[in-house]
Coordinates of N, CA and C in Angstrom, one line a residue:
Chain A
D653 N 0.8 -1.2 -0.1 CA 0.1 0.0 0.0 C 0.9 1.2 -0.1
V654 N 0.3 2.4 -0.8 CA 1.1 3.6 -0.6 C 0.9 4.1 0.6
K655 N 2.0 4.7 1.1 CA 2.0 5.5 2.5 C 2.5 6.8 2.3
V656 N 1.7 7.7 2.6 CA 2.2 9.0 2.7 C 1.9 9.5 4.1
T657 N 3.0 10.0 4.5 CA 3.1 10.5 6.0 C 3.5 12.1 6.3
Q658 N 2.9 12.5 7.0 CA 3.3 14.1 7.5 C 3.6 14.1 8.7
S659 N 4.7 15.1 8.9 CA 5.5 15.2 10.4 C 4.4 15.3 11.6
S660 N 3.5 16.2 11.5 CA 2.6 16.5 12.6 C 0.9 16.4 12.3
R661 N 0.3 16.0 13.0 CA -1.1 16.1 12.7 C -1.6 17.5 13.2
Y662 N -1.1 17.8 14.3 CA -1.3 19.3 14.9 C -0.2 20.0 15.2
L663 N -0.3 21.3 14.9 CA 0.8 22.3 15.0 C 0.2 23.6 15.4
V664 N 0.8 24.1 16.5 CA 0.5 25.6 17.0 C 1.7 26.5 16.8
K665 N 1.6 27.7 15.9 CA 2.7 28.5 15.8 C 2.2 29.9 16.1
R666 N 3.3 30.6 16.3 CA 2.9 32.1 16.4 C 3.2 33.1 15.2
T667 N 2.5 34.0 15.2 CA 2.6 35.0 14.0 C 4.1 35.3 13.6
G668 N 4.7 35.2 12.4 CA 6.0 35.5 12.3 C 7.0 34.5 12.4
E669 N 6.5 33.2 12.9 CA 7.5 32.2 13.1 C 7.6 31.6 11.6
K670 N 8.7 30.7 11.2 CA 9.1 30.2 10.1 C 8.4 28.8 10.4
V671 N 7.8 28.2 9.5 CA 7.2 26.8 9.8 C 7.3 25.9 8.9
F672 N 7.8 24.8 9.0 CA 8.2 23.7 8.1 C 7.1 22.5 8.2
L673 N 6.5 22.0 7.2 CA 5.7 20.9 7.1 C 6.3 19.8 6.3
E674 N 6.6 18.6 6.9 CA 7.1 17.9 6.0 C 6.3 16.6 5.6
C675 N 6.4 16.0 4.3 CA 5.9 14.9 3.9 C 6.6 13.9 3.3
V676 N 6.3 12.8 3.3 CA 7.3 11.7 2.9 C 6.4 10.6 2.4
Q677 N 6.6 10.0 0.9 CA 6.1 9.0 0.6 C 6.7 8.0 0.3
D678 N 6.3 6.7 0.4 CA 7.2 5.6 0.1 C 7.0 4.5 -1.3
M679 N 6.3 5.2 -2.2 CA 6.1 4.6 -3.5 C 6.8 5.2 -4.6
D680 N 7.9 5.7 -4.4 CA 8.8 6.2 -5.5 C 8.0 7.1 -6.6
H681 N 6.9 7.8 -6.0 CA 6.2 8.6 -6.8 C 7.0 10.1 -7.3
E682 N 7.0 10.1 -8.6 CA 7.6 11.5 -9.2 C 6.9 12.9 -8.6
N683 N 5.3 12.6 -8.7 CA 4.7 13.9 -8.5 C 4.2 13.9 -6.9
M684 N 4.5 15.1 -6.3 CA 3.9 15.5 -5.0 C 3.4 16.6 -4.8
F685 N 2.3 17.1 -4.1 CA 1.3 18.0 -4.1 C 1.2 18.7 -2.5
W686 N 1.1 19.9 -2.5 CA 0.4 20.3 -1.2 C -0.8 21.1 -1.4
Y687 N -1.8 20.8 -0.6 CA -3.0 21.4 -0.8 C -3.2 22.1 0.6
R688 N -4.2 22.9 0.2 CA -4.8 23.5 1.7 C -6.0 23.4 1.7
Q689 N -6.7 23.1 2.8 CA -8.3 22.6 2.8 C -9.0 23.7 3.8
D690 N -9.8 24.4 3.3 CA -10.6 25.5 4.2 C -12.1 25.1 4.0
P691 N -13.0 25.2 5.2 CA -14.4 25.1 4.9 C -15.0 25.7 3.9
G692 N -15.8 25.0 3.1 CA -16.5 25.6 2.0 C -15.8 26.0 0.7
L693 N -14.5 25.9 0.8 CA -13.5 26.0 -0.4 C -13.0 24.7 -0.9
G694 N -13.0 23.6 -0.4 CA -12.4 22.2 -0.6 C -11.0 22.5 -0.7
L695 N -10.3 21.7 -1.4 CA -9.0 21.7 -1.4 C -8.3 22.7 -2.5
R696 N -7.5 23.4 -2.2 CA -6.7 24.2 -3.2 C -5.4 23.9 -3.2
L697 N -4.6 24.0 -4.6 CA -3.3 23.6 -4.6 C -2.3 24.8 -4.3
I698 N -1.3 24.6 -3.5 CA -0.4 25.4 -3.2 C 0.8 25.3 -4.1
Y699 N 1.4 24.2 -3.9 CA 2.6 23.9 -5.0 C 2.6 22.5 -5.3
F700 N 3.4 22.2 -6.3 CA 3.4 20.9 -6.9 C 4.9 20.6 -7.3
S701 N 5.3 19.4 -7.3 CA 6.6 19.2 -7.7 C 6.6 17.7 -8.4
Y702 N 7.0 17.7 -9.7 CA 7.4 16.6 -10.6 C 8.6 15.9 -10.7
D703 N 9.5 16.4 -9.7 CA 10.9 16.0 -9.6 C 11.8 16.4 -8.6
V704 N 12.8 15.8 -8.1 CA 13.5 16.3 -7.3 C 14.3 17.9 -7.7
K705 N 14.0 18.8 -6.8 CA 14.2 20.1 -7.1 C 13.7 20.9 -8.2
M706 N 12.4 20.2 -8.5 CA 11.7 20.8 -9.6 C 10.5 21.1 -8.9
K707 N 9.9 22.4 -9.3 CA 8.4 22.7 -8.6 C 7.6 23.6 -9.3
E708 N 6.3 23.8 -9.4 CA 5.7 24.4 -10.0 C 4.5 25.2 -8.9
K709 N 4.3 26.5 -9.1 CA 3.2 27.1 -8.1 C 1.9 26.7 -8.7
G710 N 1.0 26.5 -7.7 CA -0.2 26.1 -7.7 C -1.2 27.4 -7.8
D711 N -2.3 27.4 -7.4 CA -3.4 28.3 -7.4 C -3.2 29.3 -6.4
I712 N -2.6 29.0 -5.2 CA -2.6 29.8 -3.9 C -1.2 29.9 -3.6
P713 N 0.0 30.3 -4.3 CA 1.3 30.0 -3.7 C 1.8 31.2 -2.9
E714 N 1.2 32.3 -2.8 CA 1.6 33.4 -1.9 C 1.7 32.9 -0.4
G715 N 3.1 33.4 0.2 CA 3.3 33.3 1.6 C 3.9 31.9 1.7
Y716 N 3.9 31.1 0.8 CA 4.6 29.7 0.7 C 5.7 29.4 -0.1
S717 N 6.6 28.6 0.4 CA 7.5 27.9 -0.7 C 7.8 26.7 -0.2
V718 N 8.6 25.8 -1.3 CA 8.6 24.4 -1.0 C 10.1 24.1 -1.3
S719 N 10.3 22.7 -0.8 CA 11.6 22.1 -1.2 C 11.5 20.8 -1.3
R720 N 12.3 20.3 -2.5 CA 12.1 18.9 -2.6 C 13.7 18.5 -3.1
E721 N 14.3 18.0 -2.1 CA 15.9 17.7 -2.1 C 16.1 16.1 -2.6
K722 N 15.0 15.5 -2.1 CA 15.0 13.9 -2.3 C 13.7 13.5 -2.7
K723 N 13.5 12.5 -3.6 CA 12.4 12.2 -4.2 C 11.1 11.9 -3.3
E724 N 11.6 11.2 -2.2 CA 10.6 10.8 -1.4 C 9.8 12.0 -0.4
R725 N 10.6 13.0 -0.2 CA 10.3 14.1 0.6 C 9.9 15.3 0.1
F726 N 9.1 16.1 0.5 CA 8.4 17.4 -0.1 C 7.9 18.2 1.1
S727 N 8.8 19.4 1.3 CA 8.5 20.1 2.3 C 7.7 21.4 2.0
L728 N 6.9 21.8 2.8 CA 6.0 23.2 2.7 C 6.6 24.0 3.8
I729 N 7.1 25.2 3.3 CA 7.5 26.3 4.2 C 6.7 27.4 4.2
L730 N 6.5 27.8 5.4 CA 5.7 29.1 5.7 C 6.7 30.1 6.1
E731 N 7.3 31.1 5.3 CA 8.5 32.0 5.7 C 8.2 32.9 7.0
S732 N 7.0 33.1 7.1 CA 6.5 34.1 8.2 C 5.2 34.0 8.3
A733 N 4.8 32.9 9.4 CA 3.4 32.5 9.3 C 2.4 33.8 9.7
S734 N 1.4 33.6 9.2 CA 0.3 34.6 9.5 C -1.2 33.9 9.8
T735 N -2.0 34.8 10.5 CA -3.3 34.0 11.1 C -3.8 33.5 10.0
N736 N -3.9 34.1 8.7 CA -4.7 33.7 7.6 C -4.1 32.4 7.0
Q737 N -3.1 31.8 7.6 CA -2.6 30.6 7.2 C -3.0 29.4 8.0
T738 N -3.8 29.9 9.1 CA -4.5 28.7 9.7 C -5.2 28.0 8.9
S739 N -5.2 26.5 8.8 CA -5.8 25.8 7.9 C -5.5 24.2 8.2
M740 N -5.9 23.4 7.4 CA -5.7 21.7 7.2 C -4.8 21.9 6.1
Y741 N -3.6 21.3 6.1 CA -2.6 21.1 4.8 C -2.4 19.6 4.6
L742 N -2.9 19.4 3.3 CA -2.6 17.9 3.0 C -1.5 17.9 1.9
C743 N -0.8 16.6 2.0 CA 0.2 16.6 1.1 C -0.5 15.2 0.3
A744 N 0.1 15.0 -1.0 CA -0.4 14.0 -1.8 C 0.6 13.7 -2.7
S745 N 0.8 12.2 -3.3 CA 1.6 12.0 -4.2 C 1.0 11.1 -5.3
S746 N 1.6 11.2 -6.5 CA 1.0 10.4 -7.5 C 2.2 10.1 -8.7
S747 N 1.9 8.7 -9.2 CA 2.7 8.4 -10.3 C 2.8 9.1 -11.5
P748 N 3.7 9.2 -12.4 CA 3.6 10.1 -13.6 C 2.5 9.6 -14.5
G749 N 2.1 8.6 -14.4 CA 0.8 8.1 -15.1 C 1.5 7.5 -16.4
G750 N 0.5 7.1 -17.5 CA 0.6 6.8 -18.6 C -0.4 6.2 -19.2
Q751 N -0.6 5.3 -20.2 CA -1.6 4.7 -20.8 C -2.6 4.3 -20.1
G752 N -3.8 4.7 -19.8 CA -4.7 4.2 -19.1 C -4.6 4.4 -17.7
S753 N -3.5 5.3 -17.2 CA -3.4 5.7 -16.0 C -4.7 6.5 -15.3
T754 N -5.0 6.3 -14.0 CA -6.1 7.4 -13.6 C -5.4 8.7 -12.8
Y755 N -3.9 8.6 -12.8 CA -3.5 9.7 -12.1 C -4.0 9.7 -10.5
E756 N -4.3 8.7 -10.0 CA -5.1 8.7 -8.6 C -3.8 9.3 -7.8
Q757 N -4.4 10.3 -6.9 CA -3.4 10.9 -5.8 C -3.6 10.2 -4.5
Y758 N -2.5 9.9 -3.9 CA -2.5 9.3 -2.5 C -2.2 10.5 -1.5
F759 N -3.1 10.6 -0.5 CA -3.0 11.6 0.5 C -2.5 11.1 2.0
G760 N -1.6 12.0 2.3 CA -1.4 11.9 3.9 C -2.5 12.4 4.8
P761 N -2.4 12.1 5.9 CA -3.3 12.4 7.0 C -3.9 13.7 7.3
G762 N -2.9 14.6 6.9 CA -3.4 16.2 7.0 C -2.5 16.6 8.4
T763 N -2.3 18.0 8.4 CA -1.7 18.6 9.3 C -2.6 19.9 9.7
R764 N -3.1 20.0 10.8 CA -4.0 21.1 11.1 C -3.1 22.1 11.8
L765 N -2.9 23.2 11.2 CA -1.9 24.4 11.6 C -2.8 25.4 12.2
T766 N -2.6 25.9 13.2 CA -3.1 27.1 14.0 C -2.1 28.3 14.1
V767 N -2.3 29.1 13.5 CA -1.3 30.4 13.7 C -1.9 31.5 14.8
T768 N -1.2 31.8 15.8 CA -2.0 32.6 16.7 C -1.2 34.0 16.9
Chain B
A827 N -14.6 31.3 -13.1 CA -15.8 30.0 -12.8 C -15.3 29.0 -12.1
Q828 N -16.3 28.4 -11.2 CA -16.1 27.2 -10.7 C -15.9 26.0 -11.4
K829 N -14.8 25.1 -11.3 CA -14.5 24.3 -12.4 C -15.5 22.9 -11.8
I830 N -15.6 22.9 -10.5 CA -16.2 21.7 -10.0 C -17.2 22.2 -8.8
T831 N -18.5 22.0 -9.2 CA -19.5 22.5 -8.2 C -20.2 21.5 -7.5
Q832 N -20.2 21.4 -6.3 CA -21.0 20.6 -5.2 C -21.9 21.3 -4.6
T833 N -23.4 21.2 -5.0 CA -24.4 22.1 -4.5 C -24.9 21.8 -3.2
Q834 N -24.6 20.7 -2.8 CA -25.3 20.2 -1.3 C -24.2 20.2 -0.4
P835 N -24.1 21.5 0.7 CA -23.2 21.3 1.6 C -23.4 20.1 2.6
G836 N -24.5 19.7 2.9 CA -24.7 18.8 3.8 C -26.1 17.9 3.3
M837 N -25.8 16.7 3.6 CA -27.0 15.6 3.2 C -27.2 14.7 4.6
F838 N -28.5 14.1 4.6 CA -28.6 13.1 5.5 C -29.4 12.0 4.7
V839 N -29.1 10.8 5.2 CA -29.7 9.4 4.7 C -30.1 8.6 5.8
Q840 N -30.7 7.8 5.6 CA -31.1 6.6 6.6 C -30.3 5.4 6.2
E841 N -29.9 5.0 7.3 CA -28.9 3.7 7.1 C -29.8 2.8 6.1
K842 N -29.1 2.0 5.4 CA -29.6 1.0 4.4 C -30.3 1.7 3.2
E843 N -30.3 2.9 2.9 CA -30.9 3.6 1.9 C -30.1 4.0 1.1
A844 N -30.2 4.3 -0.5 CA -29.0 4.8 -1.1 C -29.1 6.4 -1.3
V845 N -28.1 6.9 -1.5 CA -28.1 8.4 -1.6 C -27.1 8.7 -2.7
T846 N -27.5 9.9 -3.3 CA -26.6 10.5 -4.7 C -26.2 11.9 -4.1
L847 N -25.0 11.8 -4.3 CA -24.1 12.9 -4.1 C -23.8 13.8 -5.4
D848 N -24.4 15.1 -5.5 CA -24.3 15.8 -6.9 C -22.8 16.4 -7.0
C849 N -22.6 16.6 -8.5 CA -21.3 17.0 -8.6 C -21.4 17.5 -10.1
T850 N -21.3 18.8 -10.5 CA -21.1 19.1 -11.9 C -19.6 19.8 -12.2
Y851 N -19.3 19.6 -13.4 CA -18.0 20.3 -13.8 C -17.8 21.1 -15.1
D852 N -16.9 21.7 -15.1 CA -16.9 22.9 -16.2 C -15.6 22.6 -16.8
T853 N -15.4 22.2 -18.1 CA -14.3 22.0 -18.8 C -14.5 22.3 -20.4
S854 N -13.5 22.7 -21.0 CA -13.5 22.5 -22.4 C -12.3 21.5 -22.9
D855 N -11.9 20.8 -22.1 CA -10.8 19.7 -22.5 C -11.5 18.6 -22.7
P856 N -11.4 18.1 -23.8 CA -12.2 16.7 -24.3 C -11.5 15.5 -23.4
S857 N -10.4 15.7 -22.8 CA -9.9 14.5 -22.1 C -9.5 14.7 -20.7
Y858 N -10.4 14.2 -19.9 CA -10.5 14.7 -18.4 C -10.5 13.3 -17.6
G859 N -10.4 13.5 -16.4 CA -10.8 12.2 -15.4 C -11.5 13.0 -14.2
L860 N -12.3 12.4 -13.7 CA -13.3 12.7 -12.5 C -13.0 11.6 -11.4
F861 N -12.9 12.2 -10.2 CA -12.5 11.5 -8.9 C -13.6 11.8 -8.0
W862 N -13.9 10.7 -7.2 CA -14.6 11.0 -5.7 C -13.5 10.5 -4.7
Y863 N -13.5 11.5 -3.6 CA -12.8 11.0 -2.5 C -13.7 11.2 -1.3
K864 N -13.4 10.4 -0.2 CA -14.1 10.5 1.0 C -13.1 11.0 2.1
Q865 N -13.5 11.8 2.8 CA -12.9 12.1 4.1 C -13.5 12.0 5.3
P866 N -13.1 11.1 6.1 CA -13.7 10.9 7.5 C -13.2 11.9 8.4
S867 N -13.8 11.8 9.5 CA -13.3 12.8 10.7 C -12.1 12.8 10.8
S868 N -11.3 11.9 10.9 CA -9.9 11.8 11.1 C -9.1 12.4 10.1
G869 N -9.5 12.8 9.1 CA -8.9 13.9 8.1 C -8.1 13.2 6.9
E870 N -7.9 12.0 6.8 CA -7.2 11.4 5.7 C -8.4 11.3 4.4
M871 N -7.7 11.5 3.2 CA -8.4 11.6 2.0 C -8.6 10.1 1.6
I872 N -9.7 9.4 1.2 CA -9.8 8.1 0.8 C -10.3 8.1 -0.9
F873 N -9.7 7.6 -1.6 CA -10.1 7.5 -3.1 C -11.2 6.5 -3.1
L874 N -12.2 6.9 -3.7 CA -13.4 5.9 -3.8 C -13.4 5.4 -5.3
I875 N -13.6 6.3 -6.4 CA -13.9 6.0 -7.7 C -13.3 7.0 -8.6
Y876 N -13.3 6.4 -9.8 CA -12.7 7.3 -11.1 C -13.5 6.8 -12.1
Q877 N -13.5 8.1 -13.0 CA -14.4 7.8 -14.3 C -13.5 8.9 -15.3
G878 N -13.3 8.3 -16.4 CA -12.4 8.9 -17.3 C -13.5 9.4 -18.4
S879 N -13.2 10.6 -19.2 CA -14.1 11.2 -20.2 C -14.4 10.3 -21.4
Y880 N -13.5 9.5 -21.7 CA -13.8 8.5 -22.7 C -14.5 7.1 -22.4
D881 N -14.6 7.0 -21.0 CA -15.3 5.4 -20.6 C -16.6 5.5 -21.1
Q882 N -16.9 4.6 -21.7 CA -18.2 4.2 -22.1 C -19.4 3.9 -21.1
Q883 N -18.7 3.1 -19.9 CA -19.5 2.6 -19.0 C -19.4 3.6 -17.7
N884 N -20.5 3.5 -16.9 CA -20.2 4.3 -15.6 C -19.4 3.4 -14.6
A885 N -18.5 4.0 -14.0 CA -17.7 3.2 -13.1 C -18.5 2.9 -11.8
T886 N -18.1 1.6 -11.4 CA -18.7 1.1 -10.0 C -17.4 0.6 -9.4
E887 N -17.6 0.8 -7.9 CA -16.5 0.2 -7.0 C -17.3 -0.3 -5.9
G888 N -17.8 -1.7 -5.8 CA -18.7 -2.0 -4.5 C -19.8 -1.3 -4.5
R889 N -20.2 -0.6 -3.4 CA -21.3 -0.1 -3.0 C -21.2 1.4 -3.7
Y890 N -20.3 2.0 -4.4 CA -20.1 3.1 -4.9 C -20.3 3.0 -6.5
S891 N -21.0 3.9 -7.1 CA -21.1 4.0 -8.4 C -21.0 5.6 -8.9
L892 N -20.8 5.7 -10.0 CA -20.7 7.0 -10.6 C -21.6 7.2 -11.8
N893 N -22.5 8.2 -11.5 CA -23.7 8.4 -12.7 C -23.0 9.5 -13.6
F894 N -22.2 9.2 -14.5 CA -21.5 10.1 -15.4 C -22.7 10.4 -16.6
Q895 N -22.9 11.7 -16.6 CA -23.7 12.3 -17.7 C -23.0 13.1 -18.5
K896 N -22.2 12.9 -19.4 CA -21.3 13.8 -20.3 C -21.6 15.0 -20.8
A897 N -23.0 15.0 -21.4 CA -23.4 16.1 -22.1 C -24.0 17.0 -21.1
R898 N -24.5 16.7 -19.8 CA -24.8 17.5 -18.8 C -23.6 18.0 -17.9
K899 N -22.4 17.3 -18.2 CA -21.4 17.6 -17.2 C -21.8 17.4 -15.9
S900 N -22.1 16.3 -15.5 CA -22.3 15.7 -14.3 C -21.7 14.4 -13.7
A901 N -21.4 14.4 -12.6 CA -20.8 13.1 -12.2 C -21.1 12.8 -10.9
N902 N -22.2 12.4 -10.7 CA -22.7 12.3 -9.4 C -22.4 11.0 -8.6
L903 N -22.1 11.0 -7.7 CA -21.7 9.6 -6.8 C -23.0 9.0 -6.2
V904 N -23.2 7.7 -6.3 CA -24.3 7.1 -5.7 C -24.0 5.9 -4.8
I905 N -24.1 6.1 -3.6 CA -23.9 5.0 -2.5 C -25.1 4.3 -2.4
S906 N -24.8 3.1 -2.5 CA -26.3 2.1 -2.2 C -26.0 1.5 -0.8
A907 N -26.8 1.3 -0.2 CA -27.1 0.7 1.3 C -26.3 1.2 2.3
S908 N -26.5 2.5 2.4 CA -25.7 3.4 3.4 C -25.4 2.8 4.6
Q909 N -24.2 3.0 5.2 CA -23.7 2.5 6.5 C -23.3 3.6 7.3
L910 N -23.4 3.3 8.7 CA -22.9 4.5 9.5 C -21.6 4.9 9.3
G911 N -20.6 4.0 8.7 CA -19.4 4.4 8.5 C -19.1 5.2 7.2
D912 N -20.2 5.5 6.4 CA -20.2 6.3 5.3 C -20.3 7.7 5.8
S913 N -20.6 8.2 6.7 CA -20.7 9.4 7.4 C -19.4 10.0 7.2
A914 N -19.4 11.2 6.4 CA -18.0 11.7 6.2 C -18.3 12.7 5.1
M915 N -17.0 13.8 4.8 CA -17.1 14.7 3.6 C -16.7 13.8 2.5
Y916 N -17.3 14.2 1.4 CA -17.2 13.7 0.1 C -16.6 14.8 -0.9
F917 N -15.8 14.5 -1.6 CA -15.2 15.8 -2.5 C -15.1 15.2 -3.9
C918 N -15.7 15.8 -4.7 CA -15.6 15.5 -6.3 C -14.4 16.2 -6.8
A919 N -13.8 15.7 -7.8 CA -12.4 16.5 -8.3 C -12.3 15.9 -9.7
M920 N -11.4 16.7 -10.4 CA -11.3 16.5 -11.8 C -9.7 17.0 -12.1
R921 N -9.3 16.1 -13.1 CA -8.0 16.4 -13.7 C -8.2 16.6 -15.3
E922 N -7.8 17.7 -15.6 CA -7.7 17.8 -16.9 C -6.5 17.5 -18.0
K923 N -6.5 16.6 -18.6 CA -5.4 15.8 -19.1 C -4.6 16.6 -20.1
S924 N -5.3 17.4 -21.0 CA -4.5 17.9 -22.1 C -3.7 19.1 -21.8
T925 N -4.2 19.8 -20.4 CA -3.7 20.9 -20.2 C -2.1 20.6 -19.6
G926 N -2.1 19.3 -19.2 CA -0.9 19.1 -18.5 C -0.6 19.2 -17.0
R927 N -1.8 19.8 -16.6 CA -1.8 20.1 -15.3 C -2.0 18.7 -14.4
R928 N -1.2 18.4 -13.5 CA -1.3 17.1 -12.9 C -1.9 17.0 -11.7
A929 N -2.2 18.2 -11.0 CA -2.9 18.3 -9.8 C -4.5 18.3 -10.1
L930 N -5.2 17.8 -8.9 CA -6.7 17.8 -9.2 C -7.4 18.9 -8.9
T931 N -8.5 19.4 -9.3 CA -9.2 20.6 -9.1 C -10.5 19.9 -8.2
F932 N -10.7 20.4 -7.0 CA -11.7 19.9 -6.2 C -13.1 20.9 -6.1
G933 N -14.0 20.3 -5.7 CA -15.3 20.9 -5.3 C -15.2 21.2 -3.8
S934 N -16.3 22.0 -3.5 CA -16.2 22.3 -1.9 C -16.6 21.3 -1.0
G935 N -17.2 20.2 -1.5 CA -17.4 19.0 -0.5 C -19.1 19.0 -0.1
T936 N -19.2 17.7 0.2 CA -20.8 17.5 0.6 C -20.3 16.7 2.0
R937 N -21.0 17.2 3.0 CA -20.8 16.4 4.3 C -22.2 15.4 4.5
L938 N -21.9 14.2 4.5 CA -22.8 13.2 4.5 C -23.2 12.5 5.8
Q939 N -24.4 12.7 6.3 CA -24.6 11.8 7.8 C -25.5 10.8 7.6
V940 N -25.0 9.6 8.0 CA -26.0 8.6 7.8 C -26.6 8.2 9.4
Q941 N -28.0 8.4 9.2 CA -28.7 8.0 10.6 C -29.2 6.6 10.8
P942 N -29.1 6.1 11.9 CA -29.5 4.8 12.2 C -31.0 4.6 12.2

């Protein structure tokens, strides 16, 4: 079974702190994603990586950066946390796909971040 | 414009009855995939079912089926014989294949509560 793990289930940080959210997958997937989930808005893509050191901005990248130094690990960084970044953060991974692939994404358990 | 619309914020269903969760989508891409995910209160996203835009048959997975009406751009999830464990948030998502976008676009979700 694919396993995607996230470093923390719950995190409380202060405004202005630098925050690292870590995600690790064990299926040798090329693609990794960071989403943010807010009530009534569903999941929104923050950043995406399709290979080591390769990244693309998603729909809401402002205030975030990412790092992918190893294939299995994808980190989300909040350079200076703000209260409007209080949210649920979900990491996902998927294979590059191919003919007949569904490009199904496998998700981690999520990190609920509170910024005070 | 919303790419994925889920118009039912919340739904109730009696145990053992069938329930339909609505999803409409908007795309001009002829090649796309539609997904349904379940998110229990624990937070993890569980993949339920997939429908490709060129698939001739409606997808089925156990008690889950996808009522795919391409001309109406709808992809409703039908859960037969509801169980208490089906109580969760349900998200409809889409991947537009021709754009090269590898991430999914999610709807806002429907909270289903199964009553005994």
